[in-house]
Amino acid sequence: MSVIRYPIYGVDFSSAPSRRKPITIAIGRLIRGVYSLDQVVAAPTLEHFEQFLHHPGPWVAGFDLPFSMPRSLIEHYGWPTDWPEFIRWYGAQDRAVLRRAFKSFCNARPVGNKYVYRKTDRPAGSSPAMRWTNPPVAWMAHAGAPRILQAGLHVPGLHSVPMPTSLRVALEAYPGFTARKVSRSSYKSDTSAKQTPERRAVRRQIVSALMAGEAALNCRLGVTRAWQQRLVDDGAGDLLDAVICAMQAAHAAVMPGFGFPADLDPLEGWIASVPVPA
């Protein structure tokens, strides 16, 4: 059975964290096929997030943010096509400039097909990485990916670093992919009035499936009864999303080549735990 002796983290990311809505980080280990949750901590600022990225390894983390943009968008504008170079360039751009580029690109495309997607987005069911509103995942990439690169993390398929014993590995995660394997009903909302009993019931269903190993992952969740209740009670879903990100990272960490496609696009990357289409 799988045992990884270093920590595995799950990061529910925000491009504008605050005390009220911090970046949420799940901390645990994979022991004999069980992801054992130890604790969840908050990073209320991007500076706190940077401190987390720089702490010594070895560790693996799943981050709920796009690590790149679609190749077709990048090539359309002649932006850098080497991932580290692109991410440095992207992070240095003003968001207003990027927003105009995104809008111009979409406006030139037919109705119903405005966005382009990375190869991983369709099988994951994720929002297009270039989406700048509702949800603003393009700004999550803008705030998060350059910091991951600057911290010197190893990003499989996109950015290699020397392989010391203190290796820190960053994997893109998307909790919605795993949650929908259990239920396609909404399970969270940042709006208090929308944190309904129905959404709470879906969170309970998802947590139960994770604990039973019935969420299409190669590991199951091990938590205390108190943590189980906290995951269900958190109406915003931040705790549950962080745990799912960690479990997706744990799933990928024991897969050959992290379970990524053999022909992985070295500019776009892949989302951990999403199967490669046949």
Coordinates of C-alpha atoms in Angstrom, one line a residue:
M1 CA 0.0 0.0 0.0
S2 CA 1.1 3.6 -0.6
V3 CA 3.1 5.4 2.1
I4 CA 4.5 8.8 1.5
R5 CA 6.6 9.9 4.4
Y6 CA 6.5 13.7 3.7
P7 CA 3.6 16.0 4.0
I8 CA 1.0 16.4 1.3
Y9 CA -0.9 19.8 1.2
G10 CA -4.0 21.0 -0.4
V11 CA -4.4 24.7 -1.2
D12 CA -7.7 26.4 -1.7
F13 CA -6.4 29.5 -3.3
S14 CA -7.6 33.1 -3.5
S15 CA -6.1 35.9 -5.6
A16 CA -7.1 38.4 -2.9
P17 CA -7.0 36.6 0.4
S18 CA -8.2 38.3 3.6
R19 CA -8.8 37.4 7.3
R20 CA -12.5 36.7 6.3
K21 CA -11.6 34.7 3.2
P22 CA -8.0 33.4 3.6
I23 CA -6.1 30.9 1.4
T24 CA -6.9 27.6 3.1
I25 CA -4.2 24.9 3.4
A26 CA -4.9 21.3 4.4
I27 CA -2.0 19.4 5.9
G28 CA -1.8 15.6 6.0
R29 CA 0.1 12.4 5.0
L30 CA -0.7 9.4 2.8
I31 CA -0.4 6.2 4.9
R32 CA -1.4 2.8 3.4
G33 CA -3.8 4.4 0.9
V34 CA -5.4 6.7 3.5
Y35 CA -4.9 10.5 3.3
S36 CA -4.8 11.3 7.0
L37 CA -5.7 14.9 7.7
D38 CA -3.6 16.5 10.5
Q39 CA -4.8 20.1 10.4
V40 CA -6.0 23.0 8.2
V41 CA -4.3 26.4 8.4
A42 CA -5.1 29.8 7.0
A43 CA -2.9 32.2 4.9
P44 CA -4.7 35.6 5.1
T45 CA -2.3 37.4 2.8
L46 CA -0.2 36.6 -0.3
E47 CA 2.8 37.3 1.9
H48 CA 1.8 34.4 4.2
F49 CA 1.2 32.3 1.0
E50 CA 4.8 33.0 -0.1
Q51 CA 6.1 32.0 3.3
F52 CA 4.3 28.7 2.9
L53 CA 5.8 28.2 -0.6
H54 CA 9.3 28.7 0.7
H55 CA 9.2 26.4 3.7
P56 CA 11.6 23.5 3.5
G57 CA 10.6 20.2 1.8
P58 CA 10.2 17.6 0.9
W59 CA 6.5 18.0 0.3
V60 CA 3.9 17.8 -2.4
A61 CA 1.0 20.2 -2.7
G62 CA -2.1 20.5 -4.9
F63 CA -3.1 24.1 -5.7
D64 CA -6.6 25.1 -6.8
L65 CA -5.5 27.6 -9.5
P66 CA -4.6 27.4 -13.2
F67 CA -0.9 27.0 -13.8
S68 CA -1.1 28.3 -17.3
M69 CA -3.3 29.6 -20.2
P70 CA -4.4 27.9 -23.4
R71 CA -1.7 27.5 -25.9
S72 CA -3.9 28.8 -28.7
L73 CA -4.4 32.1 -26.8
I74 CA -0.7 32.4 -26.0
E75 CA 0.3 31.8 -29.6
H76 CA -2.4 34.1 -31.0
Y77 CA -0.8 37.0 -29.2
G78 CA 2.8 35.9 -29.7
W79 CA 3.3 35.6 -25.9
P80 CA 6.2 33.5 -24.7
T81 CA 5.7 29.8 -25.2
D82 CA 8.3 28.5 -22.7
W83 CA 6.4 28.0 -19.5
P84 CA 8.7 29.7 -17.0
E85 CA 9.2 32.6 -19.4
F86 CA 5.5 32.9 -20.0
I87 CA 4.6 32.8 -16.3
R88 CA 7.2 35.5 -15.5
W89 CA 5.8 37.6 -18.3
Y90 CA 2.2 37.0 -17.4
G91 CA 2.7 37.9 -13.7
A92 CA 4.4 41.2 -14.7
Q93 CA 1.4 42.3 -16.8
D94 CA -1.2 44.7 -15.5
R95 CA -4.6 43.0 -15.2
A96 CA -6.3 45.8 -17.2
V97 CA -4.0 45.0 -20.1
L98 CA -4.7 41.3 -19.8
R99 CA -8.4 41.9 -19.5
R100 CA -8.4 43.9 -22.8
A101 CA -6.5 41.1 -24.5
F102 CA -8.9 38.4 -23.2
K103 CA -12.0 40.5 -24.2
S104 CA -10.6 41.3 -27.7
F105 CA -9.8 37.6 -28.3
C106 CA -13.3 36.5 -27.2
N107 CA -15.1 39.2 -29.1
A108 CA -13.6 38.0 -32.3
R109 CA -15.0 34.5 -31.8
P110 CA -18.5 33.2 -32.5
V111 CA -21.3 33.3 -29.9
G112 CA -21.2 30.1 -27.8
N113 CA -17.6 29.5 -28.5
K114 CA -16.0 32.7 -27.0
Y115 CA -13.4 31.0 -24.8
V116 CA -10.6 28.5 -25.7
Y117 CA -9.6 25.8 -23.3
R118 CA -6.5 23.9 -22.3
K119 CA -6.4 20.2 -23.1
T120 CA -7.0 19.4 -19.4
D121 CA -9.9 21.7 -18.9
R122 CA -12.6 19.8 -20.8
P123 CA -12.0 16.4 -19.2
A124 CA -11.7 18.1 -15.8
G125 CA -14.9 20.1 -16.3
S126 CA -13.1 23.2 -15.1
S127 CA -13.7 26.8 -16.1
P128 CA -11.5 28.1 -19.0
A129 CA -8.2 29.3 -17.5
M130 CA -8.6 32.6 -19.4
R131 CA -11.9 33.4 -17.6
W132 CA -11.5 36.7 -15.9
T133 CA -14.8 36.9 -14.1
N134 CA -17.3 34.5 -12.3
P135 CA -15.0 32.8 -11.4
P136 CA -11.9 35.0 -12.0
V137 CA -9.5 32.0 -12.5
A138 CA -7.2 34.1 -14.8
W139 CA -6.4 36.3 -11.8
M140 CA -5.8 33.3 -9.6
A141 CA -3.2 32.2 -12.2
H142 CA -1.8 35.8 -12.2
A143 CA -1.4 35.9 -8.5
G144 CA -0.4 32.3 -7.8
A145 CA 1.6 30.8 -10.7
P146 CA 4.4 33.4 -10.7
R147 CA 4.8 32.9 -6.9
I148 CA 5.1 29.1 -7.4
L149 CA 7.7 29.6 -10.0
Q150 CA 9.6 32.2 -8.0
A151 CA 9.7 29.9 -5.0
G152 CA 11.6 27.3 -7.0
L153 CA 9.0 24.6 -6.8
H154 CA 9.2 21.6 -9.1
V155 CA 6.2 21.7 -11.4
P156 CA 6.0 18.3 -13.2
G157 CA 5.8 18.6 -17.0
L158 CA 6.2 22.4 -16.9
H159 CA 9.3 23.3 -14.8
S160 CA 12.0 21.0 -13.6
V161 CA 14.4 21.7 -10.8
P162 CA 17.3 19.7 -9.4
M163 CA 16.1 16.7 -7.4
P164 CA 17.4 17.2 -3.9
T165 CA 16.0 15.3 -0.9
S166 CA 14.1 18.5 0.0
L167 CA 12.1 18.6 -3.2
R168 CA 8.9 20.6 -3.2
V169 CA 6.4 19.6 -5.8
A170 CA 3.5 21.7 -7.1
L171 CA 0.5 20.1 -8.8
E172 CA -2.5 21.9 -10.3
A173 CA -5.7 20.7 -8.6
Y174 CA -9.4 21.3 -9.2
P175 CA -11.7 20.1 -6.4
G176 CA -14.8 20.4 -8.5
F177 CA -13.7 17.5 -10.6
T178 CA -13.7 15.1 -7.6
A179 CA -16.8 16.6 -6.0
R180 CA -18.8 16.0 -9.2
K181 CA -17.8 12.3 -9.1
V182 CA -20.0 12.1 -6.0
S183 CA -22.8 14.7 -6.7
R184 CA -23.4 17.3 -9.4
S185 CA -25.4 19.4 -7.0
S186 CA -23.9 22.6 -5.6
Y187 CA -22.2 22.1 -2.3
K188 CA -20.9 25.5 -1.3
S189 CA -21.4 29.3 -1.5
D190 CA -19.5 32.3 -0.2
T191 CA -22.9 34.0 0.4
S192 CA -24.3 33.2 3.8
A193 CA -27.9 33.3 2.6
K194 CA -27.1 30.6 0.1
Q195 CA -25.4 28.2 2.6
T196 CA -28.5 26.1 2.6
P197 CA -29.4 22.7 4.3
E198 CA -29.4 21.2 0.8
R199 CA -25.8 22.3 0.1
R200 CA -24.8 21.0 3.6
A201 CA -26.3 17.6 2.8
V202 CA -24.2 17.5 -0.4
R203 CA -21.1 18.3 1.5
R204 CA -21.9 15.4 3.9
Q205 CA -22.4 13.1 0.9
I206 CA -19.0 14.2 -0.5
V207 CA -17.2 13.7 2.8
S208 CA -18.7 10.3 3.3
A209 CA -17.7 9.2 -0.2
L210 CA -14.1 10.5 0.3
M211 CA -13.9 8.5 3.6
A212 CA -15.3 5.4 1.9
G213 CA -12.9 5.6 -1.0
E214 CA -15.8 6.1 -3.4
A215 CA -14.8 9.4 -5.1
A216 CA -12.7 8.1 -8.0
L217 CA -9.4 8.6 -6.2
N218 CA -6.8 5.9 -5.3
C219 CA -6.9 6.9 -1.6
R220 CA -9.6 7.5 0.9
L221 CA -9.9 10.2 3.6
G222 CA -9.0 9.6 7.2
V223 CA -10.3 12.2 9.6
T224 CA -11.5 12.5 13.2
R225 CA -15.2 12.9 13.9
A226 CA -14.6 16.5 14.8
W227 CA -12.9 17.3 11.5
Q228 CA -15.5 15.4 9.6
Q229 CA -18.1 17.7 11.2
R230 CA -16.1 20.8 10.4
L231 CA -15.8 19.8 6.7
V232 CA -19.6 19.4 6.6
D233 CA -20.4 22.6 8.5
D234 CA -18.2 25.0 6.5
G235 CA -20.8 26.5 4.2
A236 CA -18.2 28.2 2.0
G237 CA -16.6 24.9 1.2
D238 CA -13.0 26.2 1.7
L239 CA -12.0 23.4 4.2
L240 CA -13.5 20.7 2.0
D241 CA -11.9 22.1 -1.2
A242 CA -8.5 22.2 0.5
V243 CA -8.8 18.6 1.6
I244 CA -9.9 17.5 -1.9
C245 CA -6.9 19.3 -3.4
A246 CA -4.6 17.4 -1.0
M247 CA -6.2 14.1 -1.9
Q248 CA -5.8 14.8 -5.6
A249 CA -2.2 15.5 -5.0
A250 CA -1.8 12.3 -3.0
H251 CA -3.5 10.4 -5.8
A252 CA -1.1 11.8 -8.4
A253 CA 2.0 11.4 -6.2
V254 CA 1.9 7.6 -6.4
M255 CA 1.0 7.4 -10.1
P256 CA 3.7 6.8 -12.7
G257 CA 4.5 10.2 -14.2
F258 CA 1.9 11.7 -11.8
G259 CA -0.7 10.2 -14.1
F260 CA -0.1 12.9 -16.7
P261 CA -0.4 12.3 -20.5
A262 CA 2.6 10.9 -22.2
D263 CA 2.2 13.8 -24.7
L264 CA 1.7 16.4 -22.1
D265 CA 1.8 20.0 -23.5
P266 CA 4.8 21.6 -21.7
L267 CA 3.1 25.0 -21.8
E268 CA -0.4 24.0 -20.6
G269 CA 0.2 21.3 -18.0
W270 CA -2.4 19.0 -16.5
I271 CA -4.7 18.8 -13.5
A272 CA -3.9 16.2 -10.9
S273 CA -6.2 13.1 -10.7
V274 CA -7.9 13.9 -14.0
P275 CA -7.7 10.7 -16.2
V276 CA -6.1 11.0 -19.6
P277 CA -8.8 10.7 -22.3
A278 CA -8.6 7.5 -24.3

